[in-house]
Amino acid sequence: MNRGKQRKLRHHRVRARVSGTASKPRLNVFRSLNQIYVQLIDDESGKTLAAANSKEVSAKGGSASGGKRLKKSEIAAQVGKLAAEKAQAAGIKQVVFDRGGYQYHGRVKELAEAARAAGLEF
């Protein structure tokens, strides 16, 4: 069994227990090799309430980083902050975190911590 199939199995196990509602949607994370994507999903109605991804965030650092390209984990943190801002604009304060079968480490952890710091509760 390859890595992708193993992740899918872990994700199905998590999804058996985790479900989002309109008042407390599921914060789903998908991590590809170069990008990271986040969706706030209401599983009862099957609709995405808000979404953010690393394509919306500038990969170039500001003057603090000297104009260097940001690391993937730093971009993930910005995506988490952007997702929290979009969620709050949609009137969402509490979410259920769905790590998508990924280990809570690296980019996934940075994204979650940045979303918490920006005001989401989970």
Tab-separated table of C-alpha atoms in Angstrom:
chain	number	residue	atom	x	y	z
A	1	MET	CA	0.000	0.000	0.000
A	2	ASN	CA	1.433	3.371	-0.926
A	3	ARG	CA	1.539	6.584	1.093
A	4	GLY	CA	-1.480	8.143	-0.591
A	5	LYS	CA	-3.710	5.144	0.126
A	6	GLN	CA	-2.573	5.056	3.739
A	7	ARG	CA	-3.429	8.750	4.140
A	8	LYS	CA	-6.862	8.138	2.603
A	9	LEU	CA	-7.528	5.325	5.095
A	10	ARG	CA	-6.490	7.547	8.020
A	11	HIS	CA	-8.690	10.329	6.682
A	12	HIS	CA	-11.704	8.008	6.428
A	13	ARG	CA	-11.150	6.948	10.053
A	14	VAL	CA	-11.083	10.583	11.162
A	15	ARG	CA	-14.115	11.473	9.023
A	16	ALA	CA	-16.133	8.707	10.685
A	17	ARG	CA	-15.932	10.725	13.915
A	18	VAL	CA	-15.598	14.345	12.733
A	19	SER	CA	-18.490	16.187	11.146
A	20	GLY	CA	-19.195	19.872	10.613
A	21	THR	CA	-22.416	21.819	11.061
A	22	ALA	CA	-23.475	25.286	9.947
A	23	SER	CA	-22.635	26.738	13.374
A	24	LYS	CA	-19.437	24.692	13.818
A	25	PRO	CA	-18.054	23.712	10.385
A	26	ARG	CA	-15.217	21.314	9.657
A	27	LEU	CA	-11.863	22.979	8.899
A	28	ASN	CA	-10.452	20.582	6.297
A	29	VAL	CA	-6.780	20.670	5.258
A	30	PHE	CA	-5.330	19.315	2.023
A	31	ARG	CA	-1.584	19.452	1.545
A	32	SER	CA	0.050	18.849	-1.813
A	33	LEU	CA	3.742	18.928	-2.568
A	34	ASN	CA	3.793	22.668	-3.264
A	35	GLN	CA	0.445	24.056	-2.085
A	36	ILE	CA	-1.847	23.890	0.940
A	37	TYR	CA	-5.615	24.282	0.831
A	38	VAL	CA	-8.207	24.869	3.568
A	39	GLN	CA	-11.997	24.625	3.412
A	40	LEU	CA	-14.678	25.309	5.998
A	41	ILE	CA	-17.353	22.716	5.257
A	42	ASP	CA	-20.921	22.292	6.526
A	43	ASP	CA	-21.402	18.525	6.199
A	44	GLU	CA	-25.132	18.665	6.924
A	45	SER	CA	-25.864	20.663	3.776
A	46	GLY	CA	-22.732	19.578	1.887
A	47	LYS	CA	-21.567	23.145	1.231
A	48	THR	CA	-18.249	24.907	1.510
A	49	LEU	CA	-18.703	28.054	3.600
A	50	ALA	CA	-15.228	29.527	3.089
A	51	ALA	CA	-11.927	28.498	1.538
A	52	ALA	CA	-8.326	29.670	1.383
A	53	ASN	CA	-5.182	28.370	-0.264
A	54	SER	CA	-1.519	29.165	-0.686
A	55	LYS	CA	-2.094	30.527	-4.196
A	56	GLU	CA	-3.914	33.484	-2.613
A	57	VAL	CA	-0.920	34.286	-0.398
A	58	SER	CA	2.169	36.013	-1.700
A	59	ALA	CA	5.190	33.713	-1.628
A	60	LYS	CA	7.526	36.703	-1.516
A	61	GLY	CA	8.468	37.892	1.935
A	62	GLY	CA	8.228	41.494	3.022
A	63	SER	CA	11.058	43.686	4.169
A	64	ALA	CA	11.365	41.591	7.352
A	65	SER	CA	12.567	38.595	5.350
A	66	GLY	CA	14.746	40.688	3.088
A	67	GLY	CA	12.676	39.849	0.002
A	68	LYS	CA	13.575	36.151	0.239
A	69	ARG	CA	11.086	33.488	-0.715
A	70	LEU	CA	9.041	32.260	2.254
A	71	LYS	CA	9.214	28.700	3.538
A	72	LYS	CA	6.230	26.393	2.998
A	73	SER	CA	5.493	26.420	6.724
A	74	GLU	CA	5.432	30.244	6.764
A	75	ILE	CA	3.055	30.264	3.785
A	76	ALA	CA	0.861	27.700	5.582
A	77	ALA	CA	0.692	30.026	8.597
A	78	GLN	CA	-0.473	32.858	6.340
A	79	VAL	CA	-3.119	30.564	4.824
A	80	GLY	CA	-4.353	29.716	8.334
A	81	LYS	CA	-4.632	33.401	9.166
A	82	LEU	CA	-6.448	34.094	5.886
A	83	ALA	CA	-8.858	31.200	6.519
A	84	ALA	CA	-9.622	32.552	9.998
A	85	GLU	CA	-10.312	36.021	8.564
A	86	LYS	CA	-12.652	34.589	5.928
A	87	ALA	CA	-14.402	32.464	8.559
A	88	GLN	CA	-14.960	35.446	10.818
A	89	ALA	CA	-16.292	37.446	7.866
A	90	ALA	CA	-18.801	34.604	7.347
A	91	GLY	CA	-19.751	34.760	11.045
A	92	ILE	CA	-17.906	31.591	12.102
A	93	LYS	CA	-15.950	31.498	15.365
A	94	GLN	CA	-15.794	27.799	16.240
A	95	VAL	CA	-14.682	24.969	13.957
A	96	VAL	CA	-13.832	21.269	14.107
A	97	PHE	CA	-10.305	20.595	12.867
A	98	ASP	CA	-9.871	17.887	10.222
A	99	ARG	CA	-6.194	17.340	9.475
A	100	GLY	CA	-7.049	15.235	6.426
A	101	GLY	CA	-5.100	12.151	7.476
A	102	TYR	CA	-1.870	14.115	7.723
A	103	GLN	CA	0.327	14.102	10.808
A	104	TYR	CA	-0.214	17.143	13.054
A	105	HIS	CA	3.266	18.395	12.299
A	106	GLY	CA	4.996	20.927	10.061
A	107	ARG	CA	2.719	22.814	7.671
A	108	VAL	CA	-0.504	21.398	9.118
A	109	LYS	CA	0.499	22.422	12.644
A	110	GLU	CA	1.594	25.914	11.521
A	111	LEU	CA	-1.715	26.430	9.719
A	112	ALA	CA	-3.741	25.323	12.766
A	113	GLU	CA	-1.785	27.482	15.209
A	114	ALA	CA	-2.072	30.548	12.966
A	115	ALA	CA	-5.834	30.020	12.624
A	116	ARG	CA	-6.133	29.774	16.408
A	117	ALA	CA	-4.039	32.908	16.882
A	118	ALA	CA	-6.260	34.775	14.390
A	119	GLY	CA	-9.365	33.994	16.458
A	120	LEU	CA	-10.774	30.609	15.450
A	121	GLU	CA	-11.629	28.264	18.319
A	122	PHE	CA	-10.975	24.512	18.020
